[in-house]
JSON list of C-alpha atoms in Angstrom, two decimals:
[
{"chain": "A", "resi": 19, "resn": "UNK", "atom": "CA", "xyz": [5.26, -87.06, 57.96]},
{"chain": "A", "resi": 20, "resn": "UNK", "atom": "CA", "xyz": [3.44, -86.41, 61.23]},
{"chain": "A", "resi": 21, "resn": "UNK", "atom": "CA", "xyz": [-0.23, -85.48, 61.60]},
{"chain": "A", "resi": 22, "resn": "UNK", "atom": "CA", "xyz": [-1.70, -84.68, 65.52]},
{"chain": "A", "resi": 23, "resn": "UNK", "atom": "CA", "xyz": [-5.10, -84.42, 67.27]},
{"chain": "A", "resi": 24, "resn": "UNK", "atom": "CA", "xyz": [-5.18, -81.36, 68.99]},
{"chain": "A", "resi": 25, "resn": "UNK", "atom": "CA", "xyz": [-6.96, -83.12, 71.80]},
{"chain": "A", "resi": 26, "resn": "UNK", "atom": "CA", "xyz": [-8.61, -86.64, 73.03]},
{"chain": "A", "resi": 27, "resn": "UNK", "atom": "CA", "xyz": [-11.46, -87.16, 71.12]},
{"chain": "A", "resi": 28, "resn": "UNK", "atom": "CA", "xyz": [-13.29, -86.85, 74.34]},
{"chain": "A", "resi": 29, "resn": "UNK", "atom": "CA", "xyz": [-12.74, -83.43, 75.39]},
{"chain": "A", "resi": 30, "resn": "UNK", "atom": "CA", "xyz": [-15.49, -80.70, 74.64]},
{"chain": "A", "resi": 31, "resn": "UNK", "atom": "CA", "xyz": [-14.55, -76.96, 73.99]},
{"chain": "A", "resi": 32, "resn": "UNK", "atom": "CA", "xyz": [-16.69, -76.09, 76.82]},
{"chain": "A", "resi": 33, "resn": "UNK", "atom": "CA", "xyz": [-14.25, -77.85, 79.30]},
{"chain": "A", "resi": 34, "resn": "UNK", "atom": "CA", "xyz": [-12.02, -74.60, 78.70]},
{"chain": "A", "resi": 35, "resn": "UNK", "atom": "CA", "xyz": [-11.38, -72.79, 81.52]},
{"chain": "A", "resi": 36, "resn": "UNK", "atom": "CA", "xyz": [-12.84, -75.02, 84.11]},
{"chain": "A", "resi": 37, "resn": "UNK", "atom": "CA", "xyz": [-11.60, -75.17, 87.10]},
{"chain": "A", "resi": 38, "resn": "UNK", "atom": "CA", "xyz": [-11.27, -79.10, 87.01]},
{"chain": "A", "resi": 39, "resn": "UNK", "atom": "CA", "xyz": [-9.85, -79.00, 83.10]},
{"chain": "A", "resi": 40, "resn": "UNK", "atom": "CA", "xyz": [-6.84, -78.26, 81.64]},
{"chain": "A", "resi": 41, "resn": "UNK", "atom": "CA", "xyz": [-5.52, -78.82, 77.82]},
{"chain": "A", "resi": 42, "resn": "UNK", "atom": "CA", "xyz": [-1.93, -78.25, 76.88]},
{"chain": "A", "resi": 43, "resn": "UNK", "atom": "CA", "xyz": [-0.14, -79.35, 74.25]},
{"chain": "A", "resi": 44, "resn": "UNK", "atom": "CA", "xyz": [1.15, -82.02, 76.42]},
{"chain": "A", "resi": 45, "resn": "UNK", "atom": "CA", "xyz": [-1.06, -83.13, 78.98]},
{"chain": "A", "resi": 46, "resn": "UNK", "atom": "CA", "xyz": [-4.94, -83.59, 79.66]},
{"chain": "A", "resi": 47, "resn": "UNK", "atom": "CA", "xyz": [-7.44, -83.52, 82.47]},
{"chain": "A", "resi": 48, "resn": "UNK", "atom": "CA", "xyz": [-11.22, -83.82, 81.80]},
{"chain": "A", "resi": 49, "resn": "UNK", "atom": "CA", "xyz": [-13.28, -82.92, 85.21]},
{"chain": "A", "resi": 50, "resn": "UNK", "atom": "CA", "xyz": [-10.22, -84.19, 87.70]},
{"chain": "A", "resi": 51, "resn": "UNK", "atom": "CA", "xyz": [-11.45, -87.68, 86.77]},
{"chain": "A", "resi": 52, "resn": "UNK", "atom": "CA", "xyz": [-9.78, -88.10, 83.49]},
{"chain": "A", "resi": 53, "resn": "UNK", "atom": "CA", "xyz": [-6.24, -87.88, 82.85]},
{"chain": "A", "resi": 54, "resn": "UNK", "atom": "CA", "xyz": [-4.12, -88.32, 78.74]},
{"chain": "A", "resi": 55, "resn": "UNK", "atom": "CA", "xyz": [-0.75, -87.48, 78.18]},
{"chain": "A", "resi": 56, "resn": "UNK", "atom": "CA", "xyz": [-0.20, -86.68, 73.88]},
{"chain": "A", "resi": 57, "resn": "UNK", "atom": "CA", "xyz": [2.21, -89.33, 72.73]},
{"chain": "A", "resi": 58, "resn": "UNK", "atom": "CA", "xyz": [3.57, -90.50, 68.84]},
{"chain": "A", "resi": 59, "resn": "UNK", "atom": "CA", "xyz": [2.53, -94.04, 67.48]},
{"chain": "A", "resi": 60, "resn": "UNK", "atom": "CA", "xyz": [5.34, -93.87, 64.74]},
{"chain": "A", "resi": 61, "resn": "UNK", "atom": "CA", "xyz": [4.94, -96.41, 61.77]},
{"chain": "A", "resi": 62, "resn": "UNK", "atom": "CA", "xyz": [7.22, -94.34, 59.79]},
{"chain": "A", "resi": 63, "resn": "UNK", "atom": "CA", "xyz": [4.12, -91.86, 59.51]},
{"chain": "A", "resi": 64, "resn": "UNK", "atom": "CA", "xyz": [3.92, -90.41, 63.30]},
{"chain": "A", "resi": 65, "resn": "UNK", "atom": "CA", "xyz": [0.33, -90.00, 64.75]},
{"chain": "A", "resi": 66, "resn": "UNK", "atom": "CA", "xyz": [0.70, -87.46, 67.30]},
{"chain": "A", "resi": 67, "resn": "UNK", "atom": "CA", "xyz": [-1.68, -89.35, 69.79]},
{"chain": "A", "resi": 68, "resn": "UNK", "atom": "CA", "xyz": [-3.64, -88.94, 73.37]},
{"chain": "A", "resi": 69, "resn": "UNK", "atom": "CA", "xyz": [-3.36, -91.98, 76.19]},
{"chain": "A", "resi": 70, "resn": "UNK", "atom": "CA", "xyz": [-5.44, -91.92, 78.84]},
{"chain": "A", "resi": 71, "resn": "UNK", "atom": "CA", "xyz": [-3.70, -92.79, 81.97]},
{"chain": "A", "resi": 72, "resn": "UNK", "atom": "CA", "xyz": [-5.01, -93.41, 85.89]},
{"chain": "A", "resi": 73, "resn": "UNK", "atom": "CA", "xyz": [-4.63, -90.58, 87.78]},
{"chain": "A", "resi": 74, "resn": "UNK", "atom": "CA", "xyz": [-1.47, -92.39, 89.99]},
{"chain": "A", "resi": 75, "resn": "UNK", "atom": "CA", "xyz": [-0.09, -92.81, 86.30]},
{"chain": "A", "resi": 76, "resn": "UNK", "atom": "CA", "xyz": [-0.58, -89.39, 85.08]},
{"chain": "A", "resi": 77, "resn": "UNK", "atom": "CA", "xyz": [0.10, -87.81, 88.66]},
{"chain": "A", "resi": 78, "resn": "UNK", "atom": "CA", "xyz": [3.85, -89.95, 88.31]},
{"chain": "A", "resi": 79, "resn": "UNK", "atom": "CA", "xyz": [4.52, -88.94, 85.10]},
{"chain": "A", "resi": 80, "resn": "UNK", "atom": "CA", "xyz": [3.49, -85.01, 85.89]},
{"chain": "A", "resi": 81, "resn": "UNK", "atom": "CA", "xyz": [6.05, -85.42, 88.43]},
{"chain": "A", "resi": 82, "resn": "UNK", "atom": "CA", "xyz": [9.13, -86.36, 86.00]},
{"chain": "A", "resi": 83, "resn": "UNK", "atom": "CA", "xyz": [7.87, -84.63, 83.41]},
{"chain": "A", "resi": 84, "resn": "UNK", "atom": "CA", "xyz": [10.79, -82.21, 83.10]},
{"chain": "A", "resi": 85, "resn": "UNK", "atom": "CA", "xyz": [13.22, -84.36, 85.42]},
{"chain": "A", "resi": 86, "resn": "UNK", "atom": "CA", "xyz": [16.32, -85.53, 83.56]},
{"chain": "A", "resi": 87, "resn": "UNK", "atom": "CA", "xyz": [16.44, -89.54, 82.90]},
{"chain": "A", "resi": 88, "resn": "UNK", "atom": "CA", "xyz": [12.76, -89.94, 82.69]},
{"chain": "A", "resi": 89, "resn": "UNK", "atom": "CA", "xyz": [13.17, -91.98, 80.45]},
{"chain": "A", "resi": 90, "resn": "UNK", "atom": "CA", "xyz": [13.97, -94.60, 82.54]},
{"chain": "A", "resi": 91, "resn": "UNK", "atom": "CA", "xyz": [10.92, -94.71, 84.30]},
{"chain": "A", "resi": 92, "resn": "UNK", "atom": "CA", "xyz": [8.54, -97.95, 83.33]},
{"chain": "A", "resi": 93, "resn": "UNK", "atom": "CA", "xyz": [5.67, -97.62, 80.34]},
{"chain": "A", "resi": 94, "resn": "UNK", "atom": "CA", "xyz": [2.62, -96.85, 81.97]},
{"chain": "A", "resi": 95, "resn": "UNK", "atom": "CA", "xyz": [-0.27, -98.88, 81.16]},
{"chain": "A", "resi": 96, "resn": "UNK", "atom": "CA", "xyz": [-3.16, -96.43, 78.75]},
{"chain": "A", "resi": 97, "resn": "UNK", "atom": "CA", "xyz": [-5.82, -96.63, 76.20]},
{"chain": "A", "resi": 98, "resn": "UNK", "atom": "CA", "xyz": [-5.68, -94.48, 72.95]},
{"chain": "A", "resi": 99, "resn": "UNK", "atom": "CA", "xyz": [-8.34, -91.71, 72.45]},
{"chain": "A", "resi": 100, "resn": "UNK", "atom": "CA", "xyz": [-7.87, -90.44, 69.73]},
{"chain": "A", "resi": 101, "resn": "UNK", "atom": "CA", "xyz": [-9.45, -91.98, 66.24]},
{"chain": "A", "resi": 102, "resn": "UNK", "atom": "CA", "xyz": [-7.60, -92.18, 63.37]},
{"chain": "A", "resi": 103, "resn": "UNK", "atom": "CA", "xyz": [-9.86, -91.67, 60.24]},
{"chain": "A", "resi": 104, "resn": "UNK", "atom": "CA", "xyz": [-7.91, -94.32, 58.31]},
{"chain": "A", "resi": 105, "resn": "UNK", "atom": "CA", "xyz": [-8.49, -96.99, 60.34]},
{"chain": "A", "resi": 106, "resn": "UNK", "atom": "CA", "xyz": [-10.96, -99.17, 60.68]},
{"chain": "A", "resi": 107, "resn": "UNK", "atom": "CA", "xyz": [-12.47, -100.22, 63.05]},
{"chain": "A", "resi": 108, "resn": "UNK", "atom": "CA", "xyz": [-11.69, -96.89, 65.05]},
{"chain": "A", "resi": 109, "resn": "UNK", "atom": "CA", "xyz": [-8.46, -96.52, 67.69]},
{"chain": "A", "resi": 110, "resn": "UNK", "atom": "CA", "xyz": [-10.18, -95.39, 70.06]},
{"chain": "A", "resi": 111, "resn": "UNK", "atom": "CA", "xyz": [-9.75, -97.35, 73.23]},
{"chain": "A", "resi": 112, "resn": "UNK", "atom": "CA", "xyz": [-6.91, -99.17, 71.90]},
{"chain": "A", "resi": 113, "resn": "UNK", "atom": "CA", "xyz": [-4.41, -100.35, 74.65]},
{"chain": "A", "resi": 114, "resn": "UNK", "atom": "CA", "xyz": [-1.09, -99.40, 74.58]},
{"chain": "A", "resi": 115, "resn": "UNK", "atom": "CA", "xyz": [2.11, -98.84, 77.08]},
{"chain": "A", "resi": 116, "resn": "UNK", "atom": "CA", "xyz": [3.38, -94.99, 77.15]},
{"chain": "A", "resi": 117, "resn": "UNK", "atom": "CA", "xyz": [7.02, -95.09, 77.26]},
{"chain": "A", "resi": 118, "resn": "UNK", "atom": "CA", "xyz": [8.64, -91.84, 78.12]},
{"chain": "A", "resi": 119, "resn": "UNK", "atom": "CA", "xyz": [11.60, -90.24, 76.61]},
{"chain": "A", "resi": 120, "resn": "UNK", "atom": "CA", "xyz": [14.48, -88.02, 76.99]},
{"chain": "A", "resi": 121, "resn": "UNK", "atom": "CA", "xyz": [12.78, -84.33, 78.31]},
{"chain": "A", "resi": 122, "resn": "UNK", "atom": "CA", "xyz": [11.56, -82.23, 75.54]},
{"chain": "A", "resi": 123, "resn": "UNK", "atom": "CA", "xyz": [10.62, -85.26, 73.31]},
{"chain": "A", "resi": 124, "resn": "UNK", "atom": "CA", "xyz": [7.14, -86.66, 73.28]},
{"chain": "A", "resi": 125, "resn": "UNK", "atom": "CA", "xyz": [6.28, -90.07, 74.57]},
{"chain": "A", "resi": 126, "resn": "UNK", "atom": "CA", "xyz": [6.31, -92.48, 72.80]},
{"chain": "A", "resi": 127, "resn": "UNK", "atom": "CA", "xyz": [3.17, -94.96, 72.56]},
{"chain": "A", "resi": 128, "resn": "UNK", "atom": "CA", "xyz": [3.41, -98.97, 71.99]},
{"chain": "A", "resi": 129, "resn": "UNK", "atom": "CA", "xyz": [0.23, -100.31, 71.07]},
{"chain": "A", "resi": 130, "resn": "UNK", "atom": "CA", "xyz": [-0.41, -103.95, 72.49]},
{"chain": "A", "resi": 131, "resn": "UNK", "atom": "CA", "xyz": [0.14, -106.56, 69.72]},
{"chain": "A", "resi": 132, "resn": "UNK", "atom": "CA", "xyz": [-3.53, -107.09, 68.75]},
{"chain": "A", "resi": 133, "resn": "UNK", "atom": "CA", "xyz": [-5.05, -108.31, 64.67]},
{"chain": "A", "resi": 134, "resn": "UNK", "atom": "CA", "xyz": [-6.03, -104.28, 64.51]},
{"chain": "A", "resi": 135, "resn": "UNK", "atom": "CA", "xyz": [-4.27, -102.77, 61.45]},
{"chain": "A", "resi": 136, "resn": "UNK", "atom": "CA", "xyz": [-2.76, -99.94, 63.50]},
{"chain": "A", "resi": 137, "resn": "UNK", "atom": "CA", "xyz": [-0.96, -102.29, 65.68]},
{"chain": "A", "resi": 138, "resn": "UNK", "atom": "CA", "xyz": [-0.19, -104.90, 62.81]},
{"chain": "A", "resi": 139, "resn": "UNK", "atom": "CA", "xyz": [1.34, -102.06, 60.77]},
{"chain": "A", "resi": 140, "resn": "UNK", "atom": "CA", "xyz": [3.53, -100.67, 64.49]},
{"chain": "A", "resi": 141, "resn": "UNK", "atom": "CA", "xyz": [4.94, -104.14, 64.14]},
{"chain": "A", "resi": 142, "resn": "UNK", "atom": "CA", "xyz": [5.37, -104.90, 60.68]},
{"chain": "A", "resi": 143, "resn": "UNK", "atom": "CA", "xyz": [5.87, -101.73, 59.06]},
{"chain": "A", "resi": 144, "resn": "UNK", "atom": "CA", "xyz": [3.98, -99.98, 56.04]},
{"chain": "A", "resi": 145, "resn": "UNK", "atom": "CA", "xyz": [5.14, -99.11, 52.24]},
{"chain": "A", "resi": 146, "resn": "UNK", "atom": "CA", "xyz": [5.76, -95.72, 50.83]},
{"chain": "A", "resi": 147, "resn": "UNK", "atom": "CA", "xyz": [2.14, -96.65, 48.74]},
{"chain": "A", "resi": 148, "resn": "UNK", "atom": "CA", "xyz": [0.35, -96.93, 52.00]},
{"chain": "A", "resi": 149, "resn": "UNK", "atom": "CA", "xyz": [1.99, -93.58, 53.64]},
{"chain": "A", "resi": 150, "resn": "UNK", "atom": "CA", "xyz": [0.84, -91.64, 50.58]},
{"chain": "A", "resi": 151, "resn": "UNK", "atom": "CA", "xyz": [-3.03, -93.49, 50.35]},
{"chain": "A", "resi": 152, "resn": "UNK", "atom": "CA", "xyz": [-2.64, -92.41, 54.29]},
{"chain": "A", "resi": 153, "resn": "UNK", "atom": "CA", "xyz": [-1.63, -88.34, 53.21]},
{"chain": "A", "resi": 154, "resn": "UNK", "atom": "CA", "xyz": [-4.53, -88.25, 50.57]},
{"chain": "A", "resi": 155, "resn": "UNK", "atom": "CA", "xyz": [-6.46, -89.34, 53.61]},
{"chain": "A", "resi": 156, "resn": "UNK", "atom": "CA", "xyz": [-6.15, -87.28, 55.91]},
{"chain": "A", "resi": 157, "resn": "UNK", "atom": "CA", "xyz": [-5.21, -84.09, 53.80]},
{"chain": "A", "resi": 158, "resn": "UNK", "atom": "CA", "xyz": [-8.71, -84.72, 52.26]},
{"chain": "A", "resi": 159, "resn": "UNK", "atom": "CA", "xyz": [-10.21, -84.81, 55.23]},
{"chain": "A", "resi": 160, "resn": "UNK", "atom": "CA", "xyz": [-9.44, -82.00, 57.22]},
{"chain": "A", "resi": 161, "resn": "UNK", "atom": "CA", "xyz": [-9.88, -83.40, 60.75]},
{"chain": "A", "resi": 162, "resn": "UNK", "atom": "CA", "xyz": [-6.46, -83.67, 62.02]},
{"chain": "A", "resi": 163, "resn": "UNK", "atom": "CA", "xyz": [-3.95, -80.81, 61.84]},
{"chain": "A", "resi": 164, "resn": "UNK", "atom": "CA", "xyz": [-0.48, -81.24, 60.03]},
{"chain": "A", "resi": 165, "resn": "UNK", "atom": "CA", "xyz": [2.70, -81.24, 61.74]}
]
């Protein structure tokens, strides 16, 4: 089961086609000042997620993004910005560590060990119960896109 924000909850359809902005599927800069990279919390469910990163983060991983043995390169250091409408309180500005993977697989995203429910169930897991309460969620509520 994965579900996926299309983009960081902070981006505005009017940023298309600026100059300073780009959205991919992969990768996100907001006015040359903001940079997120689309990771997967995986709890079994995967969230496909956005991290922002500082710009010497994001500009390092741009450079190995399709460079065999990435994946050896440290976590970076991010916050999440994306909010997931089962959770409360919200995601957003979570901090987690970005670890990148083999190329051609998304990052994937570590939250720090906090008492938020998102990073209590990363560490401890969640039952089938939960994963289907989580479906009827976000099925119902038509904010984030199936994948």
């Amino acid at each position: 089961m994965n579900y996926t924000a299309e983009a960081p909850a902070v981006w505005d359809p009017s940023f298309a086609g600026a100059d300073d902005c780009l959205l991919s599927s992969d990768q996100c800069v907001i006015r040359a000042e903001h940079y997120f990279v689309k990771g997967l919390i995986e709890i079994p469910v995967s969230w496909g997620v956005w991290v922002s990163l500082s710009r010497e983060s994001f500009s390092r991983a741009a450079d190995v993004w399709n460079r065999p043995g990435r994946e050896c390169e440290k976590p970076y250091f991010g916050r999440l910005t994306t909010d997931l409408p089962v959770y409360s309180p919200t995601t957003l500005d979570l901090k987690t560590h970005l670890h990148t993977r083999p190329v051609g697989e998304r990052p994937y995203v570590e939250l720090e060990p906090t008492d938020h429910p998102l990073a209590v169930e990363q560490r401890t897991g969640i039952t089938l119960d939960r994963v289907q309460k989580m479906a009827s969620a976000v099925f119902h509520s038509g904010d984030s896109e199936q994948r």
